[in-house]
Coordinates of C-alpha atoms in Angstrom, one line a residue:
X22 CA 3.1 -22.0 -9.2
X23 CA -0.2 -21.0 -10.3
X24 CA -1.8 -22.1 -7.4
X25 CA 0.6 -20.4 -5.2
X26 CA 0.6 -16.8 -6.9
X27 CA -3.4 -17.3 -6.8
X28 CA -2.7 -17.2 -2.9
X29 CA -0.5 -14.3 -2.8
X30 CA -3.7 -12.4 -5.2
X31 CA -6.2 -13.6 -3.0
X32 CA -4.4 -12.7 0.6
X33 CA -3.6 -9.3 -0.8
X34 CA -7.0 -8.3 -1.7
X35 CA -7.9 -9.2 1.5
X36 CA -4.8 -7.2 3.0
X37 CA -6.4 -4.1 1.1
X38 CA -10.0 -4.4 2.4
X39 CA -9.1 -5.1 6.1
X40 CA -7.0 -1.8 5.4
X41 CA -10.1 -0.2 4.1
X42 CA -12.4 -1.2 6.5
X43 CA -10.2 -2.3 9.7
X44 CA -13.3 -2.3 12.5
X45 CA -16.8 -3.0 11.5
X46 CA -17.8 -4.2 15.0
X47 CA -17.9 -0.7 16.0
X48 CA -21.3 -0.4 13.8
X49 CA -20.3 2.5 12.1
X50 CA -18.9 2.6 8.5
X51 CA -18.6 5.4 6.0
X52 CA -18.3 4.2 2.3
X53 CA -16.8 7.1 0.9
X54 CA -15.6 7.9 -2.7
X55 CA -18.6 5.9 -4.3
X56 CA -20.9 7.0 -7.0
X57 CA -24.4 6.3 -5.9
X58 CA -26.6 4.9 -8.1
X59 CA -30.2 4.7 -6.5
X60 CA -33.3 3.9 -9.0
X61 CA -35.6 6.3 -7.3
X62 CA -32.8 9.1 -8.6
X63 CA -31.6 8.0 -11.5
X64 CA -31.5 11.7 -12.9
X65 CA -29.5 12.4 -9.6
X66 CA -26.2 10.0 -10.0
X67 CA -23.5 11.4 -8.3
X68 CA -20.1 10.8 -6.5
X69 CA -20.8 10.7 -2.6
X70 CA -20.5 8.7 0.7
X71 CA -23.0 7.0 2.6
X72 CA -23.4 6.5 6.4
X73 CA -24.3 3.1 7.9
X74 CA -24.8 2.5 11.2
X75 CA -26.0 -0.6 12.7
X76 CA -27.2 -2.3 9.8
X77 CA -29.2 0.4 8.4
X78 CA -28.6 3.4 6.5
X79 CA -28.5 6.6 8.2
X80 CA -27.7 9.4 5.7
X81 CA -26.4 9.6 2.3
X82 CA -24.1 12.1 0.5
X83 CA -24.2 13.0 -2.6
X84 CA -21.2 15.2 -2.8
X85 CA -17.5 15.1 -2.7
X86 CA -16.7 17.3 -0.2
X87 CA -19.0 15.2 2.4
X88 CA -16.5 15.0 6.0
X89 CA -16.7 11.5 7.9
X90 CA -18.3 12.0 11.1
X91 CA -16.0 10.9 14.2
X92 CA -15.5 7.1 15.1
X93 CA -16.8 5.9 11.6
X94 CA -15.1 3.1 9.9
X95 CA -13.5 4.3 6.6
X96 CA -14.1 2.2 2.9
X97 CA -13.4 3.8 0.4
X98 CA -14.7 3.1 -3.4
X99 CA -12.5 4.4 -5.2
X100 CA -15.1 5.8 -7.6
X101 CA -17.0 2.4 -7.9
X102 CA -20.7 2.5 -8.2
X103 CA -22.9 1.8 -5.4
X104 CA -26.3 0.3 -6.1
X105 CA -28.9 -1.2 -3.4
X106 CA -28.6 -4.6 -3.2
X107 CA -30.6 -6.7 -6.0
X108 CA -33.7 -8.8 -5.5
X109 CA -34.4 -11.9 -7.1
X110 CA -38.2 -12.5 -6.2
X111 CA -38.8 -16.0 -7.8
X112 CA -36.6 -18.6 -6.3
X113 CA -36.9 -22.3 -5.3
X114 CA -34.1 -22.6 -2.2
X115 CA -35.2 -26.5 -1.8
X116 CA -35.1 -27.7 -5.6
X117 CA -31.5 -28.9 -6.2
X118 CA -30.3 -28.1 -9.6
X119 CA -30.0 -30.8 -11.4
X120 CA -31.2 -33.6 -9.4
X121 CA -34.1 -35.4 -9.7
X122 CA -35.5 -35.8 -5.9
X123 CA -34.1 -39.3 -5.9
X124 CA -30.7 -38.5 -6.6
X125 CA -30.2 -35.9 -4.1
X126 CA -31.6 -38.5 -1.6
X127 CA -29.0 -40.6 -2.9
X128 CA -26.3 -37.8 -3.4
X129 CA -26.4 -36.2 0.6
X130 CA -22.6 -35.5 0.5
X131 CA -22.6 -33.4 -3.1
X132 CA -26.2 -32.2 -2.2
X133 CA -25.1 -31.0 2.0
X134 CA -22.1 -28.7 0.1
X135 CA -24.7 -27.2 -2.4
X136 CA -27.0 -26.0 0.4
X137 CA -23.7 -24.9 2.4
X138 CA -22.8 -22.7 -0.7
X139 CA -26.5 -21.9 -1.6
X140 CA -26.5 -18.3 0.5
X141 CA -23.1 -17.1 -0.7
X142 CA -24.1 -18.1 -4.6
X143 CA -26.8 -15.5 -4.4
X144 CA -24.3 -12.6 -2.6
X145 CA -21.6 -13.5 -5.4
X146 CA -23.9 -12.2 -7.9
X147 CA -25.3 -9.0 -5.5
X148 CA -28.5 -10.4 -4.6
X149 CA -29.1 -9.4 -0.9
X150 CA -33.3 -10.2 -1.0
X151 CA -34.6 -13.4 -2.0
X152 CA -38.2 -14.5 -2.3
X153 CA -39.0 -17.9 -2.3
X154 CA -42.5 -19.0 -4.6
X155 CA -43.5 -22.5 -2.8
X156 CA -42.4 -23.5 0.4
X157 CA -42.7 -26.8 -0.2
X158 CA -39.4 -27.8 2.9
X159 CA -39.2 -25.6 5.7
X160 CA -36.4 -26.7 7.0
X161 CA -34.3 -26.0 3.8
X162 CA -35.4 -22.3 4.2
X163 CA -34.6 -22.4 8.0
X164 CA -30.6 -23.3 7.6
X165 CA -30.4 -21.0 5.0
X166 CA -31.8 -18.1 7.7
X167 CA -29.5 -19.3 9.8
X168 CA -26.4 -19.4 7.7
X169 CA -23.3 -16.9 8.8
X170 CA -24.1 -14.9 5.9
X171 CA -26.8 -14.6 3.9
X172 CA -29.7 -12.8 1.9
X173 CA -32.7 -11.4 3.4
X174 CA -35.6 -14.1 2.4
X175 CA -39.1 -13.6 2.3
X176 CA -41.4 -16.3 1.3
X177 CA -45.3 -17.0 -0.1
X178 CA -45.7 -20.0 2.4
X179 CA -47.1 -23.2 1.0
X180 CA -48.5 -22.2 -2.6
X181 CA -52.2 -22.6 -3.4
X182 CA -52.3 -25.5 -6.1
X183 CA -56.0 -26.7 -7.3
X184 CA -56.8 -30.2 -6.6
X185 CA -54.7 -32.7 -8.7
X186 CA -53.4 -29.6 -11.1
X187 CA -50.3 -28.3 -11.4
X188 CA -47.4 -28.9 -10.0
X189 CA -48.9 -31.4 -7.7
X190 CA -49.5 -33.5 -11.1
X191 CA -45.5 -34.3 -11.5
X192 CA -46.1 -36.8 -8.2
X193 CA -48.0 -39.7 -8.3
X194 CA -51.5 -39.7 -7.0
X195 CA -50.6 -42.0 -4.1
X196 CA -48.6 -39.3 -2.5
X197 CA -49.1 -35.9 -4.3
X198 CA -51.0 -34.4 -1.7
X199 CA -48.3 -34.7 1.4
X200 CA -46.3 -32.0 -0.4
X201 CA -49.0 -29.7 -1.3
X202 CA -51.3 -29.2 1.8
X203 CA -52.3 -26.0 1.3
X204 CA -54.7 -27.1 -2.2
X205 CA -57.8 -26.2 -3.2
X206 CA -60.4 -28.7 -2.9
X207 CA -62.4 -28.9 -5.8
X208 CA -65.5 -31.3 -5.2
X209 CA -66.4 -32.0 -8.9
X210 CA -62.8 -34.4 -8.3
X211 CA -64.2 -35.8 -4.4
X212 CA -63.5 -39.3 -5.4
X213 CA -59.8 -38.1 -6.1
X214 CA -58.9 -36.7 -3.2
X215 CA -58.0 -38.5 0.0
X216 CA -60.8 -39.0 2.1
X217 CA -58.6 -37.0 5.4
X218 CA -58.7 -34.1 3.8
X219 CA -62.0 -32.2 4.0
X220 CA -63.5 -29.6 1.7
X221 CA -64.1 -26.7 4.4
X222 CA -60.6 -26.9 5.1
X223 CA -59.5 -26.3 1.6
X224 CA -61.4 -23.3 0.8
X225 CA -59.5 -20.0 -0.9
X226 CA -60.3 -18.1 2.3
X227 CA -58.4 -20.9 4.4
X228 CA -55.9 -21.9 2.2
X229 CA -54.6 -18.0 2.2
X230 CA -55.2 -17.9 6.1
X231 CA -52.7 -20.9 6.8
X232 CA -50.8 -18.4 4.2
X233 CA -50.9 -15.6 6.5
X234 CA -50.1 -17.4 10.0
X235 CA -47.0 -19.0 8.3
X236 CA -45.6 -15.2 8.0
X237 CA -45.4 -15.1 4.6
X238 CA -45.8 -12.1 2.7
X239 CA -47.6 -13.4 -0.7
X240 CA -49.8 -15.8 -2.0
X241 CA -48.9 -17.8 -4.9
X242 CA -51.3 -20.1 -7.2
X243 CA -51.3 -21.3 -10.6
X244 CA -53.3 -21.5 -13.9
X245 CA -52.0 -24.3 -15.8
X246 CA -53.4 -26.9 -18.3
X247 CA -50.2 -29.1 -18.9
X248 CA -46.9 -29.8 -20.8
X249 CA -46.2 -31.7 -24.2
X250 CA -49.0 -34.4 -24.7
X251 CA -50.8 -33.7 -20.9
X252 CA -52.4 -30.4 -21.6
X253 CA -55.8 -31.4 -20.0
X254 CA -54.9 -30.9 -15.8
X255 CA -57.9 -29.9 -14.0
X256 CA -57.8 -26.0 -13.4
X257 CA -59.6 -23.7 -11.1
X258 CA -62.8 -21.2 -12.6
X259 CA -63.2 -17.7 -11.9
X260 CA -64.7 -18.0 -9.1
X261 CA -61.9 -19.8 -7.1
X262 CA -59.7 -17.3 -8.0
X263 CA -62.3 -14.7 -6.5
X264 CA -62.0 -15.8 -3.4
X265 CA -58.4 -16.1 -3.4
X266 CA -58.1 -12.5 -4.6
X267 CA -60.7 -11.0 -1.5
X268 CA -58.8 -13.7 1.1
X269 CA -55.5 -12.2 -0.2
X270 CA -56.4 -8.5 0.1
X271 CA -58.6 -9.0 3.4
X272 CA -55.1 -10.5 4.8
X273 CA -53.0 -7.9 3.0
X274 CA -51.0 -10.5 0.5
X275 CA -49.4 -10.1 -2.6
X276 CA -51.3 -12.3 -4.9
X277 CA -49.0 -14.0 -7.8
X278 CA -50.1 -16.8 -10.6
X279 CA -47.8 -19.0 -12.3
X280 CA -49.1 -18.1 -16.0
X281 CA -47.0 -18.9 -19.0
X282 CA -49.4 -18.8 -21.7
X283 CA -51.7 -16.3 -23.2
X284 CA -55.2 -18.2 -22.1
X285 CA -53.4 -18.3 -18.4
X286 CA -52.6 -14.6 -18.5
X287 CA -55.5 -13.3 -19.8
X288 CA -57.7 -15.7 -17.0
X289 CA -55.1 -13.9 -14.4
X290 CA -55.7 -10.3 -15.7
X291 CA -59.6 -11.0 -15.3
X292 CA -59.1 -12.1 -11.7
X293 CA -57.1 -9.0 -11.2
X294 CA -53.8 -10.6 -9.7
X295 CA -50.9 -8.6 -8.7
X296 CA -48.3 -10.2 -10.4
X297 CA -47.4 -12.8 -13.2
X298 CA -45.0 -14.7 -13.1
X299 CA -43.5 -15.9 -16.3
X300 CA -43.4 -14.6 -19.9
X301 CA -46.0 -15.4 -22.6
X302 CA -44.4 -18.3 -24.5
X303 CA -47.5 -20.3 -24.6
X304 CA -50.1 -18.2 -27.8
X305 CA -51.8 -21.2 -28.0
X306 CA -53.6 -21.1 -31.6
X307 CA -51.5 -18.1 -32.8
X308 CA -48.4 -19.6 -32.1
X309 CA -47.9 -19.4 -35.6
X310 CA -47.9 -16.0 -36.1
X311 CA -44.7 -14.7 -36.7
X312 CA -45.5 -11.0 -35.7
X313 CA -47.2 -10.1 -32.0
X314 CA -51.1 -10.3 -32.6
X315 CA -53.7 -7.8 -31.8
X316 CA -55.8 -10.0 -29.5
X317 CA -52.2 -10.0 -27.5
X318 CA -51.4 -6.2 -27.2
X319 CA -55.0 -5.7 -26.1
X320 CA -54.3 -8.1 -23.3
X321 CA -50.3 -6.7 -22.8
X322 CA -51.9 -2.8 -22.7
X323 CA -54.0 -4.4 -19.7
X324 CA -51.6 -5.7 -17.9
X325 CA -49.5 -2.2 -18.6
X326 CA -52.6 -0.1 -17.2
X327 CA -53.5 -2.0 -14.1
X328 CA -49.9 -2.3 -13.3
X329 CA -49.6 -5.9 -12.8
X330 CA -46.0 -7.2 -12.1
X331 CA -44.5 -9.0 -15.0
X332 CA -41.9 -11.4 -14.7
X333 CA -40.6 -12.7 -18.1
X334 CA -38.1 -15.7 -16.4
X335 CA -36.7 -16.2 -19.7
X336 CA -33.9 -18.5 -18.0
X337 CA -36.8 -21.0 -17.6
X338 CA -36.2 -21.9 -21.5
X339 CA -32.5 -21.2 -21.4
X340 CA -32.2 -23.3 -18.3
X341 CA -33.3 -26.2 -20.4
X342 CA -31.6 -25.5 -23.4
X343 CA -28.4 -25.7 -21.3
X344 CA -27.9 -29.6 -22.3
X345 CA -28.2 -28.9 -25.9
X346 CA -25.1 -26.5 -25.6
X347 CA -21.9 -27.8 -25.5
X348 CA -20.1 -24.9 -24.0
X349 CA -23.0 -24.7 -20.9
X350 CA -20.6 -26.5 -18.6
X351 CA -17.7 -25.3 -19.6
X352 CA -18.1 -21.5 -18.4
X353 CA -15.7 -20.2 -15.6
X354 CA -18.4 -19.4 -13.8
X355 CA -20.3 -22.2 -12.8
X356 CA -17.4 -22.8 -10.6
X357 CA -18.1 -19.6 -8.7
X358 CA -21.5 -20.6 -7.8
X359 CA -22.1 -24.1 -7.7
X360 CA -19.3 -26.5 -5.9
X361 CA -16.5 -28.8 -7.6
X362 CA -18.6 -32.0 -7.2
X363 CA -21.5 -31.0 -8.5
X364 CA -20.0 -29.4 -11.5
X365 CA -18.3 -33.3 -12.2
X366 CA -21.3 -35.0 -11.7
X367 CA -23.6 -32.5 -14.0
X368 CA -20.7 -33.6 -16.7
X369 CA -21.2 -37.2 -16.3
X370 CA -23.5 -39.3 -18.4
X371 CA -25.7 -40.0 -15.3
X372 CA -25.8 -36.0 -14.9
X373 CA -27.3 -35.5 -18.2
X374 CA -30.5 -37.5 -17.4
X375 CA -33.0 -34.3 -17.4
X376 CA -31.2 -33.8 -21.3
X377 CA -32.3 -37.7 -22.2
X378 CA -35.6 -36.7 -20.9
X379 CA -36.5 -33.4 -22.8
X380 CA -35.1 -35.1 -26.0
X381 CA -36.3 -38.6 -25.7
X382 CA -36.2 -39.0 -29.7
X383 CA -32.4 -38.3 -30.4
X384 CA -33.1 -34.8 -32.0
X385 CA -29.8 -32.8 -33.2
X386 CA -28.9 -30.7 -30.6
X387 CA -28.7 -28.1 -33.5
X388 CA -32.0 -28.6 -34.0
X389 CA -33.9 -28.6 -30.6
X390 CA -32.0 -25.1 -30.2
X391 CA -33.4 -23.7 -33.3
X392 CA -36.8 -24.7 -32.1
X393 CA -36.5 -23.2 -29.1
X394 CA -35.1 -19.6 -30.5
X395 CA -37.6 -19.2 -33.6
X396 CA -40.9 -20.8 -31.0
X397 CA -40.7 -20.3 -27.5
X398 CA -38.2 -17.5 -27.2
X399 CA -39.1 -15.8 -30.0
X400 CA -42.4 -15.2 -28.4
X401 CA -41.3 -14.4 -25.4
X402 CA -39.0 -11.9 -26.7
X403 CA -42.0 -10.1 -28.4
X404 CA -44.0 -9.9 -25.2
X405 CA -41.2 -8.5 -23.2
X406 CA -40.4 -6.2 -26.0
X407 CA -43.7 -4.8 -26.3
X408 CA -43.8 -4.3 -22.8
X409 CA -41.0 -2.7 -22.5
X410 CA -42.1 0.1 -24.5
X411 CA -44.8 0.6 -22.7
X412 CA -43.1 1.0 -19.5
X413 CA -44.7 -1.9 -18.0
X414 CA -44.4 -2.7 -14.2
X415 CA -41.5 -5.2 -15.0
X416 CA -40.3 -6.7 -11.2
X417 CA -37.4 -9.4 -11.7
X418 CA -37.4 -12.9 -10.8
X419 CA -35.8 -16.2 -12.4
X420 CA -37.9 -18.9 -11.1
X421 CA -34.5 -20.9 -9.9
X422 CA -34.4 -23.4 -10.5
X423 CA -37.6 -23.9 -13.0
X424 CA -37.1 -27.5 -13.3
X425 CA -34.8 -30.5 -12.6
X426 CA -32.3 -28.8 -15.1
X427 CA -28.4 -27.6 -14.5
X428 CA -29.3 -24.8 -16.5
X429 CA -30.8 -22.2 -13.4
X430 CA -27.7 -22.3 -10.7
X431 CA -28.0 -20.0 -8.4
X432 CA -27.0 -16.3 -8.2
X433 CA -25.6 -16.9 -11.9
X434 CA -29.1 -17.5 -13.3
X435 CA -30.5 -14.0 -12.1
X436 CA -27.1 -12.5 -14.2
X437 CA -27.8 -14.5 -17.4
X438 CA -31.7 -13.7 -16.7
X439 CA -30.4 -9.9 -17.3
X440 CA -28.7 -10.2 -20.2
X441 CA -31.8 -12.1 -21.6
X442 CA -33.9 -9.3 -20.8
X443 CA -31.5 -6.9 -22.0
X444 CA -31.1 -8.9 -25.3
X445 CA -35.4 -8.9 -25.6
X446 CA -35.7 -5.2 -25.4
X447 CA -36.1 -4.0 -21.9
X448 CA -33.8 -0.6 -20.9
X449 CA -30.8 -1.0 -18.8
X450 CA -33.0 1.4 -16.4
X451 CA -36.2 -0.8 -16.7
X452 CA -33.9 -3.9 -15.7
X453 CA -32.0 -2.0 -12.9
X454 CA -35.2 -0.6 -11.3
X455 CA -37.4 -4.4 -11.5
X456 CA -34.5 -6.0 -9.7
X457 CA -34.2 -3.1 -7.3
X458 CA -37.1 -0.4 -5.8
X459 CA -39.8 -2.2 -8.7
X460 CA -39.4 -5.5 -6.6
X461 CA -39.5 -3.8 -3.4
X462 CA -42.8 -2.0 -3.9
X463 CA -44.4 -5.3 -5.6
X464 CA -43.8 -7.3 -2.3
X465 CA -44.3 -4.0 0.6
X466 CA -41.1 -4.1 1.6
X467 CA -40.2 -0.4 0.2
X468 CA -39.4 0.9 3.6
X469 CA -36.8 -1.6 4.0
X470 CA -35.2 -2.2 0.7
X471 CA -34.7 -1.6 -2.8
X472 CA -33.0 1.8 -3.1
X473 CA -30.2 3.9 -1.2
X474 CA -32.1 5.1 1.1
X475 CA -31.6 6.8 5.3
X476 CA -33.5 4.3 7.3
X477 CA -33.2 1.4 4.5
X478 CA -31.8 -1.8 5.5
X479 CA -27.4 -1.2 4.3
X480 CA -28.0 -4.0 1.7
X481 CA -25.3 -3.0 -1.0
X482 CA -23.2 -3.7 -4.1
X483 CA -20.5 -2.0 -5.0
X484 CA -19.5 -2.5 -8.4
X485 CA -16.3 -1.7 -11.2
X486 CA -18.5 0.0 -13.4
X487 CA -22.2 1.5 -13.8
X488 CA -25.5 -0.9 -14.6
X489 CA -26.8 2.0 -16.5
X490 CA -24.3 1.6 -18.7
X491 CA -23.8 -2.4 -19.3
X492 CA -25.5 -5.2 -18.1
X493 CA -21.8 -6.6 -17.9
X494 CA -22.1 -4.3 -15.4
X495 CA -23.9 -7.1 -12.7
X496 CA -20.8 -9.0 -12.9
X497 CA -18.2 -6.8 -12.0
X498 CA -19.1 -6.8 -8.2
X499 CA -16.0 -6.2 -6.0
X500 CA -17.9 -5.6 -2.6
X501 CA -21.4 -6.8 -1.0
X502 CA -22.7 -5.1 1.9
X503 CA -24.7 -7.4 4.2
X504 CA -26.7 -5.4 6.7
X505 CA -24.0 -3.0 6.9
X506 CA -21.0 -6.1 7.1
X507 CA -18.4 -5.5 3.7
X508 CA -17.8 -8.7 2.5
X509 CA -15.8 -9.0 -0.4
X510 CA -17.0 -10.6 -3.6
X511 CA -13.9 -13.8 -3.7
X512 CA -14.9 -14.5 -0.5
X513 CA -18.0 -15.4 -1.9
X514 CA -17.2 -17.8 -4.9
X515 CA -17.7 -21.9 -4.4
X516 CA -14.4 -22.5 -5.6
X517 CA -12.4 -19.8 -3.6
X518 CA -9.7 -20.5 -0.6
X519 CA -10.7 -17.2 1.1
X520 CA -13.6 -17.4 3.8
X521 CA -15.7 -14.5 6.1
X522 CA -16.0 -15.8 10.2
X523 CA -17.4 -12.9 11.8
X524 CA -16.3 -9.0 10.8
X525 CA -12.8 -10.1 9.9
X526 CA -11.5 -11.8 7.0
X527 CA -9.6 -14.9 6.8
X528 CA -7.0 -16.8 4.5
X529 CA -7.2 -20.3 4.8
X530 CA -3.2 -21.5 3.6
X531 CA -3.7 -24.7 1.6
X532 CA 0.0 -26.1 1.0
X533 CA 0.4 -29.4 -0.9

């Protein structure tokens, strides 16, 4: 019976949009009765309708009285809030949560319905723009262009590792180098590196010019001396990360470093990068202190007045902490975002192995998470609190997944990544705007994106009530706009009987 009235629910709701919006192939629609809620006019929030017409946005209302022009589709909001679609600009489309590389060779079946889902994970949550970090599997990022619906995805092409360094240090020598052939030669390591690849060819200059040809829109590299008990990987000097910083601007690229730690930061800050991406966990011999050092504000109040983008990712550590909670897998809704399979396998004691492997000793579970909250995110928090008021150039990203963990699914990280950032300090405004017109301007893509907007690309969500007022907020999503295309958010859930095919909307009758 339950299944049956679930039906009924679903097929109504999708009785009531059709009614709502009965002809989007004419390329028209007018979203009427909506409060707009645009970050580059958050003093202006105001009940109005907005006018899209093939794909785009051609005017916007911000008044009640606004008339629908002729031959417009009608939707209306019924006093909802309408935001731009979000932006999540640190993802990693070809990692399977979860899965070591192994499994998902040996899992195709589980791992084929995850990337069928991937796309639609992302709209459940609102997030019309991806960017992904490391292109590491082209093809990956080519089906999920290609999908029936989608986000927008922009990418940094093959990342810029140095020789032998991080992340190319997680494969074994014998074949870490076929996954990362955009790195940086460095000679002092010539007996190393394979003899095919020559040291002309792996300059800054040409690693950010195969960069540029690949289309990509940022350059991504890493400072990074290790994990646990290998904390002594090669990394590159100043002077490497010169010449990626004039081969970046000479080719107009964003510049981003992976840099989690306070040495890293401050070495990224020097070389004048555009954006960091991750929080400061790592305050190498202050860890200690239980308070935010000076030496650290001096390098925060940098980063505030150059305006670097700062991405705090605190779902990285979350994302790990995951196996040491028992109620991780138990949440509702994992099953909206990740599919029925997946979830099983994930609760199975082969599922667990990335737990086994971050607590190899048999530490309490108890106990690893009150390492983790008064260490790592305690620090983190700081940082990001700090920050915050300061008004720092915060852009949002959740680096999913961060690792082989269950812990960063998709679409559902970038919510949980909010209410982290919410919990560590940052304004509801200052998370609205990084995930928003703050992401936009990071990566030059302004003219298309990020706010609400005539002549921006109709990327919407229209949610039950305002992010200004709740984080909660982010997961009250009824409708996402796709290019103009009103898809409803059930539609959009892994575990849902309700599919989009085209402009219409189907139910697909299940009896059994």
């Amino acid at each position: 019976m339950k299944t049956l009235a679930t039906t009924f629910a679903l097929l109504f709701s999708a009785l009531a949009w059709a009614d709502s919006a009965p002809n989007q192939s004419q390329g028209r629609l007018w979203i009427t009765d909506v409060v707009i809620v645009s970050p580059e006019s958050l003093d202006h929030v105001a009940t109005g309708s907005v006018l899209i017409e093939n794909g785009r946005i051609v005017r916007v209302e911000r008044n009640r009285k606004a008339k629908p022009p002729a031959g417009a589709a009608l939707f209306s909001g019924h006093g909802q809030y309408l935001i731009p679609g979000l932006i999540d600009s640190h993802v990693h489309l070809a990692t399977v949560p979860g899965m070591s590389f192994e499994q998902s060779a040996a899992k195709q079946a589980v791992v084929q319905q995850y990337f069928k889902q991937l796309p639609r994970s992302y709209l459940y949550f609102g997030y019309t723009t991806l960017v992904d970090l490391a292109v590491f599997q082209q093809q990956v990022l080519q089906e999920f262009r290609q999908a029936p619906l989608h986000p927008d995805l922009y990418d940094c092409g093959g990342s810029l590792p140095f020789a032998n360094g991080y992340p190319m240090s997680f494969i074994p020598p014998a074949y870490r180098f076929a996954p990362f052939p955009n790195f940086l030669y460095d000679v002092k390591q010539a007996d190393r590196i394979p003899p095919e690849y020559k040291p002309e060819e792996h300059t800054p200059a040409a690693a950010v010019a195969r960069v540029k040809s690949s289309g990509a829109v940022c350059v991504k590299t890493y400072f990074e001396r290790g994990f646990a008990n290998d904390r002594n990987l090669p990394v590159m000097g100043p002077e490497v990360l010169a010449g990626i910083r004039k081969a970046a601007t000479q080719n107009g690229l964003v510049l981003m470093m992976h840099a989690n730690g306070f040495e890293a930061q401050k070495f990224a800050v020097d070389g004048d990068v555009d954006m960091i991406a991750h929080g400061m966990w790592h305050w190498a011999k202050l860890d200690k202190s239980l308070t935010l050092p000076e030496e650290i504000k001096q390098l925060l109040d940098r980063i505030v007045e150059k305006r670097i983008g700062y991405q705090p990712t605190i779902q990285v550590l979350l994302g790990e902490m995951a196996y040491f909670d028992p109620d991780y897998l138990k949440m509702d809704s994992l099953s909206k975002v990740a599919p029925k399979r997946m979830l099983e396998w994930f609760g199975s004691p082969a599922g667990k192995w990335f737990g086994k492997e971050l607590n190899d000793d048999g530490t309490p579970d108890a106990e690893i998470r009150k390492d983790y909250e008064q260490n790592w995110l305690r620090r983190v928090r700081q940082v990001v609190a700090y920050l915050a008021s300061k008004d720092a150039n915060f852009v949002f990203g959740t680096d999913t997944p961060s690792s082989p963990t269950y812990g960063n699914l998709p679409g559902l990280n970038g919510y949980m990544e909010m209410l982290e950032l919410r919990k560590a300090g940052m304004s509801l405004a200052q998370i609205f705007r990084a995930a928003t017109i703050s992401n936009a301007r990071q990566f030059k893509l302004e003219s298309q994106i990020g706010s609400i907007e005539p002549g921006k690309i109709a990327n919407l969500v229209l949610l039950k009530s305002s992010p200004l007022e709740s984080v909660d907020a982010y997961d009250s999503i009824t409708t996402v706009f796709v290019h103009g295309q009103a898809v409803p958010r059930a539609s959009l859930s892994a575990d849902s009987n309700v599919s989009v095919r085209g402009n219409h909307l189907f139910q697909e009758w299940i009896w059994w």
